[in-house]
Coordinates of C-alpha atoms in Angstrom, one line a residue:
M3 CA 13.7 8.5 -7.3
I4 CA 14.2 4.8 -7.7
E5 CA 14.4 2.3 -4.6
I6 CA 15.2 -1.2 -5.4
A7 CA 14.6 -3.7 -2.8
I8 CA 16.1 -7.4 -3.4
D9 CA 15.7 -10.2 -0.9
G10 CA 16.4 -13.9 -1.3
T11 CA 18.6 -16.9 -0.3
S12 CA 22.2 -17.0 -0.5
A13 CA 23.7 -17.8 -4.0
S14 CA 20.5 -17.3 -5.7
G15 CA 22.1 -14.3 -7.7
K16 CA 20.6 -11.5 -5.8
G17 CA 24.0 -10.1 -4.8
T18 CA 25.2 -9.9 -8.5
L19 CA 21.6 -8.6 -9.5
A20 CA 22.0 -5.7 -7.2
K21 CA 25.5 -4.9 -8.3
K22 CA 24.4 -4.9 -11.8
L23 CA 21.4 -2.7 -11.1
S24 CA 23.4 -0.3 -9.1
Q25 CA 25.7 0.3 -12.1
K26 CA 22.8 0.2 -14.5
Y27 CA 20.9 3.0 -12.6
A28 CA 23.8 4.7 -11.3
I29 CA 22.6 4.4 -7.6
P30 CA 24.6 3.2 -4.6
H31 CA 24.3 -0.4 -3.8
L32 CA 24.4 -1.8 0.0
D33 CA 24.7 -5.5 0.7
T34 CA 23.2 -5.7 4.1
G35 CA 24.2 -9.2 4.9
L36 CA 27.8 -8.1 4.6
M37 CA 27.0 -5.9 7.4
Y38 CA 26.0 -8.9 9.7
R39 CA 29.2 -10.7 8.3
K40 CA 31.6 -7.9 9.4
V41 CA 30.0 -8.3 12.8
A42 CA 30.5 -11.9 12.9
S43 CA 34.1 -11.5 11.4
E44 CA 34.9 -9.4 14.5
I45 CA 33.4 -11.9 17.0
L46 CA 35.6 -14.6 15.3
K47 CA 38.7 -12.7 14.9
N48 CA 38.8 -11.6 18.6
K49 CA 37.7 -14.9 20.0
I50 CA 35.0 -13.4 21.9
D51 CA 33.0 -15.5 24.4
H52 CA 30.3 -17.0 22.4
N53 CA 28.1 -17.2 25.4
N54 CA 27.1 -13.6 25.4
L55 CA 26.7 -13.0 21.7
S56 CA 23.9 -10.8 21.8
E57 CA 25.3 -8.1 23.8
L58 CA 28.7 -8.3 22.3
S59 CA 27.5 -8.3 18.8
C60 CA 25.6 -5.1 19.6
Q61 CA 28.8 -3.4 21.0
I62 CA 30.7 -4.4 18.0
A63 CA 27.9 -3.0 15.6
K64 CA 27.6 0.3 17.2
V65 CA 31.4 1.2 17.0
S66 CA 32.1 -0.4 13.3
S67 CA 32.5 1.0 10.1
F68 CA 30.4 -0.3 7.4
E69 CA 31.9 2.0 4.3
N70 CA 33.8 -0.9 2.9
L71 CA 32.3 -4.2 2.7
Q72 CA 34.1 -5.6 -0.3
N73 CA 36.3 -7.8 1.4
E74 CA 36.5 -11.4 0.3
E75 CA 37.5 -12.7 3.9
L76 CA 33.8 -11.8 4.9
R77 CA 32.3 -14.7 2.3
T78 CA 33.9 -17.6 4.3
E79 CA 31.3 -20.3 5.4
K80 CA 32.6 -20.1 8.8
I81 CA 31.5 -16.1 8.8
A82 CA 28.2 -16.8 6.9
Q83 CA 27.2 -19.3 9.9
M84 CA 27.9 -16.9 12.5
A85 CA 26.3 -14.0 10.8
S86 CA 23.1 -16.1 10.6
K87 CA 23.6 -16.8 14.2
I88 CA 23.6 -13.3 15.6
A89 CA 21.1 -12.2 13.1
V90 CA 18.2 -13.4 15.1
Y91 CA 19.0 -10.8 17.8
P92 CA 16.6 -8.1 17.6
V93 CA 18.7 -5.3 19.1
L94 CA 21.5 -6.0 16.8
R95 CA 18.8 -5.9 13.9
N96 CA 17.9 -2.3 15.2
I97 CA 21.2 -1.0 15.2
L98 CA 22.1 -2.2 11.7
N99 CA 18.5 -1.5 10.5
L100 CA 19.2 2.3 11.6
K101 CA 22.5 2.3 9.7
Q102 CA 20.9 1.1 6.6
K103 CA 18.1 3.6 6.8
E104 CA 21.0 6.2 7.2
F105 CA 22.6 4.8 4.1
I106 CA 19.1 5.1 2.3
V107 CA 18.5 8.7 3.1
K108 CA 21.9 9.7 2.1
S109 CA 21.7 7.6 -1.2
N110 CA 18.3 9.1 -2.1
E111 CA 19.6 12.7 -1.3
Q112 CA 22.9 12.5 -3.3
F113 CA 22.0 10.0 -5.9
G114 CA 18.3 9.8 -6.4
G115 CA 17.9 6.3 -5.2
C116 CA 19.5 3.1 -4.0
V117 CA 19.4 -0.8 -4.3
L118 CA 19.7 -2.8 -1.3
D119 CA 19.9 -6.6 -1.2
G120 CA 19.4 -8.8 1.9
R121 CA 16.8 -11.0 3.9
D122 CA 14.2 -8.5 4.9
I123 CA 14.8 -5.5 2.7
G124 CA 11.5 -5.5 1.1
T125 CA 9.5 -6.4 4.2
K126 CA 11.2 -4.1 6.6
I127 CA 13.9 -1.8 5.4
L128 CA 12.4 -0.7 2.1
A129 CA 8.9 -1.3 2.8
N130 CA 7.7 1.4 0.4
A131 CA 10.4 0.6 -2.4
N132 CA 9.6 1.3 -5.8
F133 CA 10.4 -2.2 -6.7
K134 CA 10.8 -5.4 -4.9
F135 CA 12.2 -8.8 -5.8
F136 CA 12.8 -12.1 -4.0
I137 CA 15.5 -14.1 -5.7
D138 CA 15.7 -17.9 -5.0
A139 CA 17.0 -21.0 -6.5
S140 CA 17.1 -25.0 -5.8
I141 CA 19.4 -25.8 -3.0
E142 CA 21.7 -27.9 -5.3
I143 CA 22.1 -25.1 -7.7
R144 CA 22.8 -22.6 -5.1
A145 CA 25.4 -25.1 -3.5
K146 CA 27.2 -25.7 -6.9
R147 CA 27.3 -22.1 -7.6
R148 CA 29.1 -21.1 -4.2
L149 CA 31.4 -24.1 -4.8
L150 CA 32.2 -22.5 -8.1
E151 CA 33.0 -19.0 -6.3
K152 CA 35.7 -21.1 -4.4
N153 CA 37.3 -21.7 -7.8
I154 CA 39.1 -25.1 -6.5
S155 CA 40.4 -27.0 -9.5
F156 CA 42.1 -29.7 -7.9
L157 CA 39.6 -31.4 -6.1
H158 CA 39.3 -35.3 -6.3
E159 CA 35.5 -36.1 -7.5
N160 CA 34.6 -37.7 -4.0
D161 CA 36.2 -34.6 -2.3
E162 CA 34.1 -32.5 -4.6
K163 CA 31.1 -34.4 -3.6
C164 CA 31.9 -34.0 0.2
M165 CA 32.3 -30.4 -0.2
L166 CA 29.0 -30.0 -2.2
Q167 CA 27.1 -31.9 0.4
S168 CA 28.7 -29.9 3.3
L169 CA 27.5 -26.5 1.5
I170 CA 23.9 -27.9 1.0
E171 CA 23.5 -28.8 4.8
N172 CA 25.3 -25.4 5.8
M173 CA 22.6 -23.6 3.3
V174 CA 19.8 -25.6 4.6
E175 CA 20.7 -24.8 8.2
R176 CA 21.2 -21.1 7.4
D177 CA 17.8 -21.0 5.4
N178 CA 16.0 -22.4 8.2
I179 CA 17.4 -19.9 10.9
D180 CA 16.7 -16.9 8.4
R181 CA 13.1 -18.2 7.9
S182 CA 12.1 -19.1 11.4
R183 CA 13.5 -16.2 13.2
A184 CA 10.9 -14.2 15.0
D185 CA 12.2 -10.7 14.0
S186 CA 12.2 -10.0 10.1
P187 CA 12.2 -13.4 8.8
M188 CA 13.2 -14.2 5.1
V189 CA 10.0 -14.1 3.4
P190 CA 8.9 -12.2 0.1
A191 CA 7.2 -9.1 0.6
K192 CA 3.6 -9.5 -0.6
D193 CA 4.0 -7.1 -3.3
A194 CA 7.5 -8.6 -4.5
Y195 CA 8.3 -10.2 -7.9
V196 CA 9.5 -13.7 -6.8
I197 CA 11.9 -15.2 -9.4
D198 CA 13.4 -18.6 -9.5
T199 CA 17.0 -18.6 -11.1
T200 CA 17.6 -22.1 -10.9
S201 CA 17.6 -22.2 -14.9
M202 CA 19.0 -19.0 -15.6
N203 CA 22.4 -17.1 -15.7
A204 CA 22.9 -13.6 -14.2
E205 CA 22.4 -11.8 -17.4
K206 CA 19.1 -13.5 -17.9
L207 CA 17.9 -12.4 -14.6
L208 CA 19.2 -8.9 -15.2
S209 CA 17.0 -8.7 -18.6
I210 CA 14.0 -10.0 -16.6
V211 CA 14.2 -7.5 -13.8
T212 CA 15.0 -4.7 -16.0
E213 CA 12.2 -5.3 -18.2
L214 CA 10.1 -5.4 -15.1
I215 CA 11.6 -2.0 -13.8
E216 CA 11.3 -0.3 -17.0
G217 CA 8.2 -1.3 -18.0
N218 CA 6.7 0.2 -14.9
L219 CA 8.8 3.5 -14.9
Y220 CA 7.8 4.5 -18.4
T221 CA 4.1 3.6 -18.4

């Protein structure tokens, strides 16, 4: 059985890495951050009273299906900000943690392993994972990657600079919230490999991680 836990900052490359490892080792992948985004999306879609976010986000989480999270609509900055806001609620985290652990049990039984990525996987959800990685990159590089994902080719240079600065500010705010929350803050697990992807692409990251995994599996 192989369990892989991947934590890290947004746009650092952890999601792409998780998908590639899922394909390479034929084990299911769960992007736990998208679970929070799914709840955030429902809050925004239904214009729910934001004064009672804790209770309402928990109600949504209990009845929501998280089977299909590959929806581009979940990746907007507005949803990301709301997801980071509600992720500080301990009761909501407990509900989603249970669903994540159910995914782990099912994946291990049916496929002999799993790979999860998010903010507290190696420290909380897969604390006994075979392999733990914490992926990060400079805030400027992460913002540029996020801007490229938007695939906007018609922006004036000044507009691009403004959008980039806005992305940087949003990421800094989200990082601060994720790192400072009392329940399961975003920090590397003590036994995690910490990798900075500022100067590397997705293929190089996969190569480094694969070598670490297989060097330990077969020794």
